[in-house]
């Protein structure tokens, strides 16, 4: 029996903002890596026959981040495969949960 759990997330939604490149603020990765945070609106059933959005943040690294910044805009549909991660916030002891992308499928563009 394995001691590891499976951590795979697949979501599809529309970008709520244009992606932008950033650099890590501290640690060894500074200057070597870039990342982009994709904010997705994902429609889910509301229990009354309609839908309601939930919002998730997806972190992309390096080449994947650059491709998202170059080719995706607010309103575009993307499908993300990745893993669930969390970051412990300094100070207040809270946690920030997000999805780390392994792949991003450029599923469609909103009519411009």
mmCIF file with all atom_site columns, C-alpha atoms in Angstrom:
data_model
loop_
_atom_site.group_PDB
_atom_site.id
_atom_site.type_symbol
_atom_site.label_atom_id
_atom_site.label_alt_id
_atom_site.label_comp_id
_atom_site.label_asym_id
_atom_site.label_entity_id
_atom_site.label_seq_id
_atom_site.pdbx_PDB_ins_code
_atom_site.Cartn_x
_atom_site.Cartn_y
_atom_site.Cartn_z
_atom_site.occupancy
_atom_site.B_iso_or_equiv
_atom_site.pdbx_formal_charge
_atom_site.auth_seq_id
_atom_site.auth_comp_id
_atom_site.auth_asym_id
_atom_site.auth_atom_id
_atom_site.pdbx_PDB_model_num
ATOM 1   C CA . UNK A 1 1   ? 0.000   0.000  0.000   1.00 0.00 ? 1   UNK A CA 1
ATOM 2   C CA . UNK A 1 2   ? 1.346   3.409  -0.974  1.00 0.00 ? 2   UNK A CA 1
ATOM 3   C CA . UNK A 1 3   ? 2.022   6.053  1.653   1.00 0.00 ? 3   UNK A CA 1
ATOM 4   C CA . UNK A 1 4   ? 1.353   8.830  -0.873  1.00 0.00 ? 4   UNK A CA 1
ATOM 5   C CA . UNK A 1 5   ? -2.016  10.282 -1.752  1.00 0.00 ? 5   UNK A CA 1
ATOM 6   C CA . UNK A 1 6   ? -2.954  11.336 -5.259  1.00 0.00 ? 6   UNK A CA 1
ATOM 7   C CA . UNK A 1 7   ? -3.007  15.096 -5.734  1.00 0.00 ? 7   UNK A CA 1
ATOM 8   C CA . UNK A 1 8   ? -4.401  15.872 -9.193  1.00 0.00 ? 8   UNK A CA 1
ATOM 9   C CA . UNK A 1 9   ? -6.706  18.779 -9.992  1.00 0.00 ? 9   UNK A CA 1
ATOM 10  C CA . UNK A 1 10  ? -8.399  19.448 -13.345 1.00 0.00 ? 10  UNK A CA 1
ATOM 11  C CA . UNK A 1 11  ? -10.447 22.636 -13.709 1.00 0.00 ? 11  UNK A CA 1
ATOM 12  C CA . UNK A 1 12  ? -11.862 24.583 -16.619 1.00 0.00 ? 12  UNK A CA 1
ATOM 13  C CA . UNK A 1 13  ? -12.869 28.221 -16.408 1.00 0.00 ? 13  UNK A CA 1
ATOM 14  C CA . UNK A 1 14  ? -12.535 31.735 -17.762 1.00 0.00 ? 14  UNK A CA 1
ATOM 15  C CA . UNK A 1 15  ? -9.720  34.121 -16.868 1.00 0.00 ? 15  UNK A CA 1
ATOM 16  C CA . UNK A 1 16  ? -10.888 37.015 -14.698 1.00 0.00 ? 16  UNK A CA 1
ATOM 17  C CA . UNK A 1 17  ? -7.739  39.113 -15.364 1.00 0.00 ? 17  UNK A CA 1
ATOM 18  C CA . UNK A 1 18  ? -4.979  39.346 -17.953 1.00 0.00 ? 18  UNK A CA 1
ATOM 19  C CA . UNK A 1 19  ? -2.014  37.195 -16.768 1.00 0.00 ? 19  UNK A CA 1
ATOM 20  C CA . UNK A 1 20  ? 1.213   39.034 -15.834 1.00 0.00 ? 20  UNK A CA 1
ATOM 21  C CA . UNK A 1 21  ? 4.751   37.759 -15.220 1.00 0.00 ? 21  UNK A CA 1
ATOM 22  C CA . UNK A 1 22  ? 6.290   38.082 -11.758 1.00 0.00 ? 22  UNK A CA 1
ATOM 23  C CA . UNK A 1 23  ? 9.530   37.004 -10.096 1.00 0.00 ? 23  UNK A CA 1
ATOM 24  C CA . UNK A 1 24  ? 9.770   35.279 -6.714  1.00 0.00 ? 24  UNK A CA 1
ATOM 25  C CA . UNK A 1 25  ? 10.532  37.832 -4.010  1.00 0.00 ? 25  UNK A CA 1
ATOM 26  C CA . UNK A 1 26  ? 12.929  35.719 -1.966  1.00 0.00 ? 26  UNK A CA 1
ATOM 27  C CA . UNK A 1 27  ? 14.819  32.441 -1.864  1.00 0.00 ? 27  UNK A CA 1
ATOM 28  C CA . UNK A 1 28  ? 17.012  30.571 -4.317  1.00 0.00 ? 28  UNK A CA 1
ATOM 29  C CA . UNK A 1 29  ? 14.503  30.872 -7.161  1.00 0.00 ? 29  UNK A CA 1
ATOM 30  C CA . UNK A 1 30  ? 14.848  34.651 -7.306  1.00 0.00 ? 30  UNK A CA 1
ATOM 31  C CA . UNK A 1 31  ? 16.210  35.706 -10.689 1.00 0.00 ? 31  UNK A CA 1
ATOM 32  C CA . UNK A 1 32  ? 16.064  32.163 -12.086 1.00 0.00 ? 32  UNK A CA 1
ATOM 33  C CA . UNK A 1 33  ? 12.317  31.643 -12.383 1.00 0.00 ? 33  UNK A CA 1
ATOM 34  C CA . UNK A 1 34  ? 9.228   33.591 -13.343 1.00 0.00 ? 34  UNK A CA 1
ATOM 35  C CA . UNK A 1 35  ? 5.618   32.830 -12.588 1.00 0.00 ? 35  UNK A CA 1
ATOM 36  C CA . UNK A 1 36  ? 2.149   34.001 -13.444 1.00 0.00 ? 36  UNK A CA 1
ATOM 37  C CA . UNK A 1 37  ? -1.045  33.709 -11.420 1.00 0.00 ? 37  UNK A CA 1
ATOM 38  C CA . UNK A 1 38  ? -4.159  32.898 -13.433 1.00 0.00 ? 38  UNK A CA 1
ATOM 39  C CA . UNK A 1 39  ? -7.414  33.783 -11.716 1.00 0.00 ? 39  UNK A CA 1
ATOM 40  C CA . UNK A 1 40  ? -10.233 31.537 -12.946 1.00 0.00 ? 40  UNK A CA 1
ATOM 41  C CA . UNK A 1 41  ? -14.010 31.805 -12.663 1.00 0.00 ? 41  UNK A CA 1
ATOM 42  C CA . UNK A 1 42  ? -15.360 28.238 -12.700 1.00 0.00 ? 42  UNK A CA 1
ATOM 43  C CA . UNK A 1 43  ? -19.109 27.699 -13.143 1.00 0.00 ? 43  UNK A CA 1
ATOM 44  C CA . UNK A 1 44  ? -20.626 25.180 -10.707 1.00 0.00 ? 44  UNK A CA 1
ATOM 45  C CA . UNK A 1 45  ? -24.248 24.045 -10.225 1.00 0.00 ? 45  UNK A CA 1
ATOM 46  C CA . UNK A 1 46  ? -26.180 26.212 -7.762  1.00 0.00 ? 46  UNK A CA 1
ATOM 47  C CA . UNK A 1 47  ? -28.773 23.552 -6.894  1.00 0.00 ? 47  UNK A CA 1
ATOM 48  C CA . UNK A 1 48  ? -31.636 25.437 -8.590  1.00 0.00 ? 48  UNK A CA 1
ATOM 49  C CA . UNK A 1 49  ? -30.916 24.485 -12.184 1.00 0.00 ? 49  UNK A CA 1
ATOM 50  C CA . UNK A 1 50  ? -28.450 27.338 -12.781 1.00 0.00 ? 50  UNK A CA 1
ATOM 51  C CA . UNK A 1 51  ? -24.794 27.980 -12.133 1.00 0.00 ? 51  UNK A CA 1
ATOM 52  C CA . UNK A 1 52  ? -22.696 30.108 -9.824  1.00 0.00 ? 52  UNK A CA 1
ATOM 53  C CA . UNK A 1 53  ? -18.992 30.903 -10.186 1.00 0.00 ? 53  UNK A CA 1
ATOM 54  C CA . UNK A 1 54  ? -16.275 29.873 -7.790  1.00 0.00 ? 54  UNK A CA 1
ATOM 55  C CA . UNK A 1 55  ? -12.889 31.548 -8.074  1.00 0.00 ? 55  UNK A CA 1
ATOM 56  C CA . UNK A 1 56  ? -9.532  29.761 -7.964  1.00 0.00 ? 56  UNK A CA 1
ATOM 57  C CA . UNK A 1 57  ? -5.948  30.899 -8.403  1.00 0.00 ? 57  UNK A CA 1
ATOM 58  C CA . UNK A 1 58  ? -3.547  28.905 -10.565 1.00 0.00 ? 58  UNK A CA 1
ATOM 59  C CA . UNK A 1 59  ? 0.218   29.444 -10.432 1.00 0.00 ? 59  UNK A CA 1
ATOM 60  C CA . UNK A 1 60  ? 2.204   28.718 -13.628 1.00 0.00 ? 60  UNK A CA 1
ATOM 61  C CA . UNK A 1 61  ? 6.005   28.689 -13.789 1.00 0.00 ? 61  UNK A CA 1
ATOM 62  C CA . UNK A 1 62  ? 8.624   29.618 -16.400 1.00 0.00 ? 62  UNK A CA 1
ATOM 63  C CA . UNK A 1 63  ? 7.763   28.677 -20.030 1.00 0.00 ? 63  UNK A CA 1
ATOM 64  C CA . UNK A 1 64  ? 4.143   27.886 -19.204 1.00 0.00 ? 64  UNK A CA 1
ATOM 65  C CA . UNK A 1 65  ? 3.799   31.255 -17.460 1.00 0.00 ? 65  UNK A CA 1
ATOM 66  C CA . UNK A 1 66  ? 5.326   33.060 -20.450 1.00 0.00 ? 66  UNK A CA 1
ATOM 67  C CA . UNK A 1 67  ? 2.983   31.279 -22.890 1.00 0.00 ? 67  UNK A CA 1
ATOM 68  C CA . UNK A 1 68  ? -0.076  32.235 -20.807 1.00 0.00 ? 68  UNK A CA 1
ATOM 69  C CA . UNK A 1 69  ? 1.011   35.886 -20.633 1.00 0.00 ? 69  UNK A CA 1
ATOM 70  C CA . UNK A 1 70  ? 1.681   36.033 -24.378 1.00 0.00 ? 70  UNK A CA 1
ATOM 71  C CA . UNK A 1 71  ? -1.458  34.232 -25.583 1.00 0.00 ? 71  UNK A CA 1
ATOM 72  C CA . UNK A 1 72  ? -4.260  34.533 -23.014 1.00 0.00 ? 72  UNK A CA 1
ATOM 73  C CA . UNK A 1 73  ? -6.458  37.461 -22.007 1.00 0.00 ? 73  UNK A CA 1
ATOM 74  C CA . UNK A 1 74  ? -9.301  38.165 -19.633 1.00 0.00 ? 74  UNK A CA 1
ATOM 75  C CA . UNK A 1 75  ? -12.388 36.141 -20.597 1.00 0.00 ? 75  UNK A CA 1
ATOM 76  C CA . UNK A 1 76  ? -10.488 33.356 -22.388 1.00 0.00 ? 76  UNK A CA 1
ATOM 77  C CA . UNK A 1 77  ? -11.391 29.768 -21.513 1.00 0.00 ? 77  UNK A CA 1
ATOM 78  C CA . UNK A 1 78  ? -8.596  27.533 -20.184 1.00 0.00 ? 78  UNK A CA 1
ATOM 79  C CA . UNK A 1 79  ? -8.405  23.990 -18.829 1.00 0.00 ? 79  UNK A CA 1
ATOM 80  C CA . UNK A 1 80  ? -5.740  23.456 -16.177 1.00 0.00 ? 80  UNK A CA 1
ATOM 81  C CA . UNK A 1 81  ? -4.258  20.192 -14.937 1.00 0.00 ? 81  UNK A CA 1
ATOM 82  C CA . UNK A 1 82  ? -2.131  20.493 -11.827 1.00 0.00 ? 82  UNK A CA 1
ATOM 83  C CA . UNK A 1 83  ? -1.897  19.891 -8.096  1.00 0.00 ? 83  UNK A CA 1
ATOM 84  C CA . UNK A 1 84  ? -3.359  21.554 -5.037  1.00 0.00 ? 84  UNK A CA 1
ATOM 85  C CA . UNK A 1 85  ? -0.771  23.504 -3.004  1.00 0.00 ? 85  UNK A CA 1
ATOM 86  C CA . UNK A 1 86  ? -0.802  25.836 -0.055  1.00 0.00 ? 86  UNK A CA 1
ATOM 87  C CA . UNK A 1 87  ? 1.434   28.595 1.235   1.00 0.00 ? 87  UNK A CA 1
ATOM 88  C CA . UNK A 1 88  ? 1.598   29.521 4.899   1.00 0.00 ? 88  UNK A CA 1
ATOM 89  C CA . UNK A 1 89  ? 1.170   33.276 5.209   1.00 0.00 ? 89  UNK A CA 1
ATOM 90  C CA . UNK A 1 90  ? 3.727   34.912 7.495   1.00 0.00 ? 90  UNK A CA 1
ATOM 91  C CA . UNK A 1 91  ? 2.392   36.739 10.526  1.00 0.00 ? 91  UNK A CA 1
ATOM 92  C CA . UNK A 1 92  ? -1.278  35.833 10.856  1.00 0.00 ? 92  UNK A CA 1
ATOM 93  C CA . UNK A 1 93  ? -0.752  32.066 10.501  1.00 0.00 ? 93  UNK A CA 1
ATOM 94  C CA . UNK A 1 94  ? -3.301  31.791 7.691   1.00 0.00 ? 94  UNK A CA 1
ATOM 95  C CA . UNK A 1 95  ? -2.949  29.711 4.565   1.00 0.00 ? 95  UNK A CA 1
ATOM 96  C CA . UNK A 1 96  ? -3.272  30.590 0.904   1.00 0.00 ? 96  UNK A CA 1
ATOM 97  C CA . UNK A 1 97  ? -4.492  27.681 -1.233  1.00 0.00 ? 97  UNK A CA 1
ATOM 98  C CA . UNK A 1 98  ? -3.897  27.569 -4.966  1.00 0.00 ? 98  UNK A CA 1
ATOM 99  C CA . UNK A 1 99  ? -3.392  25.180 -7.879  1.00 0.00 ? 99  UNK A CA 1
ATOM 100 C CA . UNK A 1 100 ? 0.114   24.714 -9.316  1.00 0.00 ? 100 UNK A CA 1
ATOM 101 C CA . UNK A 1 101 ? -0.294  24.103 -13.049 1.00 0.00 ? 101 UNK A CA 1
ATOM 102 C CA . UNK A 1 102 ? 1.377   21.183 -14.782 1.00 0.00 ? 102 UNK A CA 1
ATOM 103 C CA . UNK A 1 103 ? -0.362  22.037 -18.078 1.00 0.00 ? 103 UNK A CA 1
ATOM 104 C CA . UNK A 1 104 ? -2.741  24.685 -19.400 1.00 0.00 ? 104 UNK A CA 1
ATOM 105 C CA . UNK A 1 105 ? -4.905  23.954 -22.428 1.00 0.00 ? 105 UNK A CA 1
ATOM 106 C CA . UNK A 1 106 ? -5.929  27.026 -24.358 1.00 0.00 ? 106 UNK A CA 1
ATOM 107 C CA . UNK A 1 107 ? -9.546  25.976 -24.833 1.00 0.00 ? 107 UNK A CA 1
ATOM 108 C CA . UNK A 1 108 ? -11.086 29.053 -26.420 1.00 0.00 ? 108 UNK A CA 1
ATOM 109 C CA . UNK A 1 109 ? -11.216 32.801 -26.744 1.00 0.00 ? 109 UNK A CA 1
ATOM 110 C CA . UNK A 1 110 ? -14.000 35.090 -25.766 1.00 0.00 ? 110 UNK A CA 1
ATOM 111 C CA . UNK A 1 111 ? -15.335 37.055 -28.751 1.00 0.00 ? 111 UNK A CA 1
ATOM 112 C CA . UNK A 1 112 ? -13.463 40.331 -28.918 1.00 0.00 ? 112 UNK A CA 1
#
